[in-house]
Amino acid sequence: MEEGRALSEAVLQAGLRALHLPTRTGWEVVADLLAALAVGLFLALLIGGALRLFSRPATRQPDLAANVLALRALSEDDRRVALLHLLKTRAPDRYARLSGALYRPGGLPEADALEREVLADA
């Protein structure tokens, strides 16, 4: 049985030696290289897009103290309104306390008092 197997292997190897790949022209080699380059670039774009999508930096909250300092350049009335907007977004409960008196004569607090209210939690 071993002889039969060895004989069939020898026949198989002899048959494989007779097989030859066709010769390739220069243009076929260039075409294969360009196709491989295109596939590589496409995969690089896919991987780069996926990495960019999943590794986005977290959005940072703007620095409250810097915002309040920047508001000091505004006029007194504009500064009050901007501080009230900041107070409404940052501390709605304190804004609700002040909002009842806002529309009464003399009910608008001073800008410095509003600034202290906004910065109370910071």
PDB file of N, CA and C in Angstrom, residues 11-76:
ATOM      1  N   VAL A  11       3.548  10.590  -9.344  1.00  0.00           N
ATOM      2  CA  VAL A  11       2.801  10.955 -10.550  1.00  0.00           C
ATOM      3  C   VAL A  11       2.221  12.356 -10.388  1.00  0.00           C
ATOM      4  N   LEU A  12       1.702  12.640  -9.212  1.00  0.00           N
ATOM      5  CA  LEU A  12       1.127  13.956  -8.945  1.00  0.00           C
ATOM      6  C   LEU A  12       2.186  15.047  -9.052  1.00  0.00           C
ATOM      7  N   GLN A  13       3.343  14.826  -8.481  1.00  0.00           N
ATOM      8  CA  GLN A  13       4.415  15.820  -8.558  1.00  0.00           C
ATOM      9  C   GLN A  13       4.889  16.013  -9.988  1.00  0.00           C
ATOM     10  N   ALA A  14       4.956  14.960 -10.729  1.00  0.00           N
ATOM     11  CA  ALA A  14       5.367  15.078 -12.133  1.00  0.00           C
ATOM     12  C   ALA A  14       4.327  15.860 -12.920  1.00  0.00           C
ATOM     13  N   GLY A  15       3.073  15.639 -12.610  1.00  0.00           N
ATOM     14  CA  GLY A  15       2.014  16.382 -13.296  1.00  0.00           C
ATOM     15  C   GLY A  15       2.040  17.860 -12.942  1.00  0.00           C
ATOM     16  N   LEU A  16       2.382  18.176 -11.707  1.00  0.00           N
ATOM     17  CA  LEU A  16       2.449  19.577 -11.296  1.00  0.00           C
ATOM     18  C   LEU A  16       3.629  20.303 -11.925  1.00  0.00           C
ATOM     19  N   ARG A  17       4.698  19.611 -12.169  1.00  0.00           N
ATOM     20  CA  ARG A  17       5.862  20.243 -12.793  1.00  0.00           C
ATOM     21  C   ARG A  17       5.554  20.690 -14.217  1.00  0.00           C
ATOM     22  N   ALA A  18       4.626  20.030 -14.823  1.00  0.00           N
ATOM     23  CA  ALA A  18       4.297  20.373 -16.203  1.00  0.00           C
ATOM     24  C   ALA A  18       3.465  21.658 -16.286  1.00  0.00           C
ATOM     25  N   LEU A  19       2.868  22.075 -15.176  1.00  0.00           N
ATOM     26  CA  LEU A  19       2.044  23.283 -15.185  1.00  0.00           C
ATOM     27  C   LEU A  19       2.925  24.520 -15.094  1.00  0.00           C
ATOM     28  N   HIS A  20       2.649  25.503 -15.915  1.00  0.00           N
ATOM     29  CA  HIS A  20       3.375  26.772 -15.881  1.00  0.00           C
ATOM     30  C   HIS A  20       2.369  27.899 -15.973  1.00  0.00           C
ATOM     31  N   LEU A  21       2.614  28.956 -15.220  1.00  0.00           N
ATOM     32  CA  LEU A  21       1.764  30.136 -15.309  1.00  0.00           C
ATOM     33  C   LEU A  21       2.097  30.887 -16.584  1.00  0.00           C
ATOM     34  N   PRO A  22       1.093  31.505 -17.176  1.00  0.00           N
ATOM     35  CA  PRO A  22       1.381  32.264 -18.400  1.00  0.00           C
ATOM     36  C   PRO A  22       2.248  33.478 -18.065  1.00  0.00           C
ATOM     37  N   THR A  23       3.030  33.892 -19.002  1.00  0.00           N
ATOM     38  CA  THR A  23       3.864  35.068 -18.779  1.00  0.00           C
ATOM     39  C   THR A  23       2.989  36.306 -18.795  1.00  0.00           C
ATOM     40  N   ARG A  24       3.400  37.279 -18.029  1.00  0.00           N
ATOM     41  CA  ARG A  24       2.594  38.496 -17.901  1.00  0.00           C
ATOM     42  C   ARG A  24       3.278  39.624 -18.638  1.00  0.00           C
ATOM     43  N   THR A  25       2.453  40.468 -19.223  1.00  0.00           N
ATOM     44  CA  THR A  25       3.010  41.632 -19.903  1.00  0.00           C
ATOM     45  C   THR A  25       3.244  42.737 -18.884  1.00  0.00           C
ATOM     46  N   GLY A  26       3.975  43.738 -19.281  1.00  0.00           N
ATOM     47  CA  GLY A  26       4.271  44.853 -18.388  1.00  0.00           C
ATOM     48  C   GLY A  26       3.029  45.612 -17.973  1.00  0.00           C
ATOM     49  N   TRP A  27       2.068  45.731 -18.875  1.00  0.00           N
ATOM     50  CA  TRP A  27       0.844  46.472 -18.556  1.00  0.00           C
ATOM     51  C   TRP A  27      -0.007  45.741 -17.523  1.00  0.00           C
ATOM     52  N   GLU A  28       0.015  44.421 -17.563  1.00  0.00           N
ATOM     53  CA  GLU A  28      -0.752  43.668 -16.567  1.00  0.00           C
ATOM     54  C   GLU A  28      -0.174  43.861 -15.168  1.00  0.00           C
ATOM     55  N   VAL A  29       1.142  43.911 -15.081  1.00  0.00           N
ATOM     56  CA  VAL A  29       1.794  44.134 -13.789  1.00  0.00           C
ATOM     57  C   VAL A  29       1.445  45.527 -13.265  1.00  0.00           C
ATOM     58  N   VAL A  30       1.495  46.516 -14.149  1.00  0.00           N
ATOM     59  CA  VAL A  30       1.151  47.884 -13.750  1.00  0.00           C
ATOM     60  C   VAL A  30      -0.312  47.959 -13.322  1.00  0.00           C
ATOM     61  N   ALA A  31      -1.191  47.284 -14.061  1.00  0.00           N
ATOM     62  CA  ALA A  31      -2.614  47.291 -13.714  1.00  0.00           C
ATOM     63  C   ALA A  31      -2.846  46.638 -12.355  1.00  0.00           C
ATOM     64  N   ASP A  32      -2.150  45.543 -12.077  1.00  0.00           N
ATOM     65  CA  ASP A  32      -2.292  44.892 -10.772  1.00  0.00           C
ATOM     66  C   ASP A  32      -1.786  45.792  -9.642  1.00  0.00           C
ATOM     67  N   LEU A  33      -0.682  46.466  -9.878  1.00  0.00           N
ATOM     68  CA  LEU A  33      -0.159  47.376  -8.857  1.00  0.00           C
ATOM     69  C   LEU A  33      -1.114  48.539  -8.601  1.00  0.00           C
ATOM     70  N   LEU A  34      -1.682  49.085  -9.669  1.00  0.00           N
ATOM     71  CA  LEU A  34      -2.642  50.183  -9.495  1.00  0.00           C
ATOM     72  C   LEU A  34      -3.911  49.712  -8.786  1.00  0.00           C
ATOM     73  N   ALA A  35      -4.357  48.503  -9.087  1.00  0.00           N
ATOM     74  CA  ALA A  35      -5.539  47.962  -8.406  1.00  0.00           C
ATOM     75  C   ALA A  35      -5.249  47.762  -6.918  1.00  0.00           C
ATOM     76  N   ALA A  36      -4.071  47.243  -6.598  1.00  0.00           N
ATOM     77  CA  ALA A  36      -3.704  47.058  -5.191  1.00  0.00           C
ATOM     78  C   ALA A  36      -3.598  48.402  -4.479  1.00  0.00           C
ATOM     79  N   LEU A  37      -3.052  49.399  -5.160  1.00  0.00           N
ATOM     80  CA  LEU A  37      -2.959  50.741  -4.585  1.00  0.00           C
ATOM     81  C   LEU A  37      -4.348  51.327  -4.330  1.00  0.00           C
ATOM     82  N   ALA A  38      -5.260  51.134  -5.282  1.00  0.00           N
ATOM     83  CA  ALA A  38      -6.622  51.653  -5.118  1.00  0.00           C
ATOM     84  C   ALA A  38      -7.326  50.982  -3.945  1.00  0.00           C
ATOM     85  N   VAL A  39      -7.174  49.681  -3.814  1.00  0.00           N
ATOM     86  CA  VAL A  39      -7.797  48.971  -2.691  1.00  0.00           C
ATOM     87  C   VAL A  39      -7.190  49.447  -1.371  1.00  0.00           C
ATOM     88  N   GLY A  40      -5.884  49.634  -1.344  1.00  0.00           N
ATOM     89  CA  GLY A  40      -5.230  50.118  -0.127  1.00  0.00           C
ATOM     90  C   GLY A  40      -5.689  51.510   0.264  1.00  0.00           C
ATOM     91  N   LEU A  41      -5.803  52.402  -0.710  1.00  0.00           N
ATOM     92  CA  LEU A  41      -6.276  53.762  -0.419  1.00  0.00           C
ATOM     93  C   LEU A  41      -7.724  53.759   0.060  1.00  0.00           C
ATOM     94  N   PHE A  42      -8.547  52.922  -0.552  1.00  0.00           N
ATOM     95  CA  PHE A  42      -9.949  52.829  -0.137  1.00  0.00           C
ATOM     96  C   PHE A  42     -10.046  52.334   1.305  1.00  0.00           C
ATOM     97  N   LEU A  43      -9.267  51.304   1.638  1.00  0.00           N
ATOM     98  CA  LEU A  43      -9.282  50.804   3.016  1.00  0.00           C
ATOM     99  C   LEU A  43      -8.743  51.850   3.993  1.00  0.00           C
ATOM    100  N   ALA A  44      -7.737  52.598   3.577  1.00  0.00           N
ATOM    101  CA  ALA A  44      -7.205  53.653   4.443  1.00  0.00           C
ATOM    102  C   ALA A  44      -8.257  54.727   4.697  1.00  0.00           C
ATOM    103  N   LEU A  45      -9.021  55.078   3.667  1.00  0.00           N
ATOM    104  CA  LEU A  45     -10.096  56.059   3.850  1.00  0.00           C
ATOM    105  C   LEU A  45     -11.172  55.532   4.793  1.00  0.00           C
ATOM    106  N   LEU A  46     -11.537  54.267   4.634  1.00  0.00           N
ATOM    107  CA  LEU A  46     -12.548  53.682   5.523  1.00  0.00           C
ATOM    108  C   LEU A  46     -12.066  53.651   6.971  1.00  0.00           C
ATOM    109  N   ILE A  47     -10.853  53.208   7.178  1.00  0.00           N
ATOM    110  CA  ILE A  47     -10.319  53.123   8.539  1.00  0.00           C
ATOM    111  C   ILE A  47     -10.146  54.519   9.131  1.00  0.00           C
ATOM    112  N   GLY A  48      -9.654  55.453   8.327  1.00  0.00           N
ATOM    113  CA  GLY A  48      -9.501  56.827   8.811  1.00  0.00           C
ATOM    114  C   GLY A  48     -10.831  57.459   9.176  1.00  0.00           C
ATOM    115  N   GLY A  49     -11.847  57.230   8.356  1.00  0.00           N
ATOM    116  CA  GLY A  49     -13.177  57.764   8.660  1.00  0.00           C
ATOM    117  C   GLY A  49     -13.756  57.160   9.924  1.00  0.00           C
ATOM    118  N   ALA A  50     -13.571  55.848  10.094  1.00  0.00           N
ATOM    119  CA  ALA A  50     -14.080  55.193  11.300  1.00  0.00           C
ATOM    120  C   ALA A  50     -13.354  55.702  12.542  1.00  0.00           C
ATOM    121  N   LEU A  51     -12.044  55.856  12.447  1.00  0.00           N
ATOM    122  CA  LEU A  51     -11.295  56.378  13.598  1.00  0.00           C
ATOM    123  C   LEU A  51     -11.702  57.802  13.925  1.00  0.00           C
ATOM    124  N   ARG A  52     -11.915  58.590  12.901  1.00  0.00           N
ATOM    125  CA  ARG A  52     -12.317  59.976  13.135  1.00  0.00           C
ATOM    126  C   ARG A  52     -13.705  60.044  13.764  1.00  0.00           C
ATOM    127  N   LEU A  53     -14.578  59.144  13.335  1.00  0.00           N
ATOM    128  CA  LEU A  53     -15.939  59.125  13.865  1.00  0.00           C
ATOM    129  C   LEU A  53     -15.957  58.720  15.334  1.00  0.00           C
ATOM    130  N   PHE A  54     -15.172  57.703  15.676  1.00  0.00           N
ATOM    131  CA  PHE A  54     -15.223  57.171  17.031  1.00  0.00           C
ATOM    132  C   PHE A  54     -14.264  57.851  17.999  1.00  0.00           C
ATOM    133  N   SER A  55     -13.382  58.694  17.522  1.00  0.00           N
ATOM    134  CA  SER A  55     -12.434  59.328  18.431  1.00  0.00           C
ATOM    135  C   SER A  55     -12.596  60.842  18.464  1.00  0.00           C
ATOM    136  N   ARG A  56     -13.823  61.300  18.325  1.00  0.00           N
ATOM    137  CA  ARG A  56     -14.067  62.743  18.393  1.00  0.00           C
ATOM    138  C   ARG A  56     -13.852  63.228  19.827  1.00  0.00           C
ATOM    139  N   PRO A  57     -13.206  64.358  19.987  1.00  0.00           N
ATOM    140  CA  PRO A  57     -13.023  64.874  21.347  1.00  0.00           C
ATOM    141  C   PRO A  57     -14.363  65.315  21.929  1.00  0.00           C
ATOM    142  N   ALA A  58     -14.467  65.168  23.211  1.00  0.00           N
ATOM    143  CA  ALA A  58     -15.696  65.583  23.890  1.00  0.00           C
ATOM    144  C   ALA A  58     -15.826  67.099  23.809  1.00  0.00           C
ATOM    145  N   THR A  59     -17.045  67.545  23.606  1.00  0.00           N
ATOM    146  CA  THR A  59     -17.260  68.992  23.541  1.00  0.00           C
ATOM    147  C   THR A  59     -17.086  69.567  24.942  1.00  0.00           C
ATOM    148  N   ARG A  60     -16.342  70.615  25.023  1.00  0.00           N
ATOM    149  CA  ARG A  60     -16.066  71.234  26.318  1.00  0.00           C
ATOM    150  C   ARG A  60     -17.051  72.355  26.579  1.00  0.00           C
ATOM    151  N   GLN A  61     -17.439  72.459  27.824  1.00  0.00           N
ATOM    152  CA  GLN A  61     -18.256  73.586  28.241  1.00  0.00           C
ATOM    153  C   GLN A  61     -17.354  74.814  28.266  1.00  0.00           C
ATOM    154  N   PRO A  62     -17.835  75.927  27.754  1.00  0.00           N
ATOM    155  CA  PRO A  62     -17.007  77.131  27.838  1.00  0.00           C
ATOM    156  C   PRO A  62     -16.783  77.519  29.296  1.00  0.00           C
ATOM    157  N   ASP A  63     -15.646  78.067  29.560  1.00  0.00           N
ATOM    158  CA  ASP A  63     -15.285  78.467  30.914  1.00  0.00           C
ATOM    159  C   ASP A  63     -16.197  79.607  31.364  1.00  0.00           C
ATOM    160  N   LEU A  64     -16.903  79.374  32.452  1.00  0.00           N
ATOM    161  CA  LEU A  64     -17.883  80.343  32.938  1.00  0.00           C
ATOM    162  C   LEU A  64     -17.220  81.647  33.368  1.00  0.00           C
ATOM    163  N   ALA A  65     -16.113  81.545  34.070  1.00  0.00           N
ATOM    164  CA  ALA A  65     -15.439  82.767  34.537  1.00  0.00           C
ATOM    165  C   ALA A  65     -14.952  83.604  33.357  1.00  0.00           C
ATOM    166  N   ALA A  66     -14.461  82.938  32.313  1.00  0.00           N
ATOM    167  CA  ALA A  66     -14.005  83.675  31.127  1.00  0.00           C
ATOM    168  C   ALA A  66     -15.177  84.349  30.431  1.00  0.00           C
ATOM    169  N   ASN A  67     -16.330  83.666  30.388  1.00  0.00           N
ATOM    170  CA  ASN A  67     -17.522  84.276  29.787  1.00  0.00           C
ATOM    171  C   ASN A  67     -17.964  85.513  30.560  1.00  0.00           C
ATOM    172  N   VAL A  68     -17.956  85.412  31.874  1.00  0.00           N
ATOM    173  CA  VAL A  68     -18.383  86.544  32.705  1.00  0.00           C
ATOM    174  C   VAL A  68     -17.411  87.710  32.547  1.00  0.00           C
ATOM    175  N   LEU A  69     -16.124  87.417  32.483  1.00  0.00           N
ATOM    176  CA  LEU A  69     -15.138  88.485  32.278  1.00  0.00           C
ATOM    177  C   LEU A  69     -15.320  89.152  30.920  1.00  0.00           C
ATOM    178  N   ALA A  70     -15.645  88.371  29.911  1.00  0.00           N
ATOM    179  CA  ALA A  70     -15.852  88.940  28.575  1.00  0.00           C
ATOM    180  C   ALA A  70     -17.085  89.833  28.547  1.00  0.00           C
ATOM    181  N   LEU A  71     -18.067  89.542  29.386  1.00  0.00           N
ATOM    182  CA  LEU A  71     -19.289  90.354  29.415  1.00  0.00           C
ATOM    183  C   LEU A  71     -19.052  91.734  30.018  1.00  0.00           C
ATOM    184  N   ARG A  72     -17.961  91.917  30.727  1.00  0.00           N
ATOM    185  CA  ARG A  72     -17.681  93.223  31.338  1.00  0.00           C
ATOM    186  C   ARG A  72     -17.415  94.297  30.295  1.00  0.00           C
ATOM    187  N   ALA A  73     -17.132  93.889  29.066  1.00  0.00           N
ATOM    188  CA  ALA A  73     -16.888  94.868  27.997  1.00  0.00           C
ATOM    189  C   ALA A  73     -18.190  95.453  27.456  1.00  0.00           C
ATOM    190  N   LEU A  74     -19.324  94.832  27.784  1.00  0.00           N
ATOM    191  CA  LEU A  74     -20.619  95.310  27.280  1.00  0.00           C
ATOM    192  C   LEU A  74     -21.123  96.487  28.107  1.00  0.00           C
ATOM    193  N   SER A  75     -22.141  97.141  27.577  1.00  0.00           N
ATOM    194  CA  SER A  75     -22.784  98.207  28.352  1.00  0.00           C
ATOM    195  C   SER A  75     -23.518  97.573  29.535  1.00  0.00           C
ATOM    196  N   GLU A  76     -23.879  98.398  30.503  1.00  0.00           N
ATOM    197  CA  GLU A  76     -24.495  97.891  31.740  1.00  0.00           C
ATOM    198  C   GLU A  76     -25.784  97.113  31.458  1.00  0.00           C
TER     199      GLU A  76
END
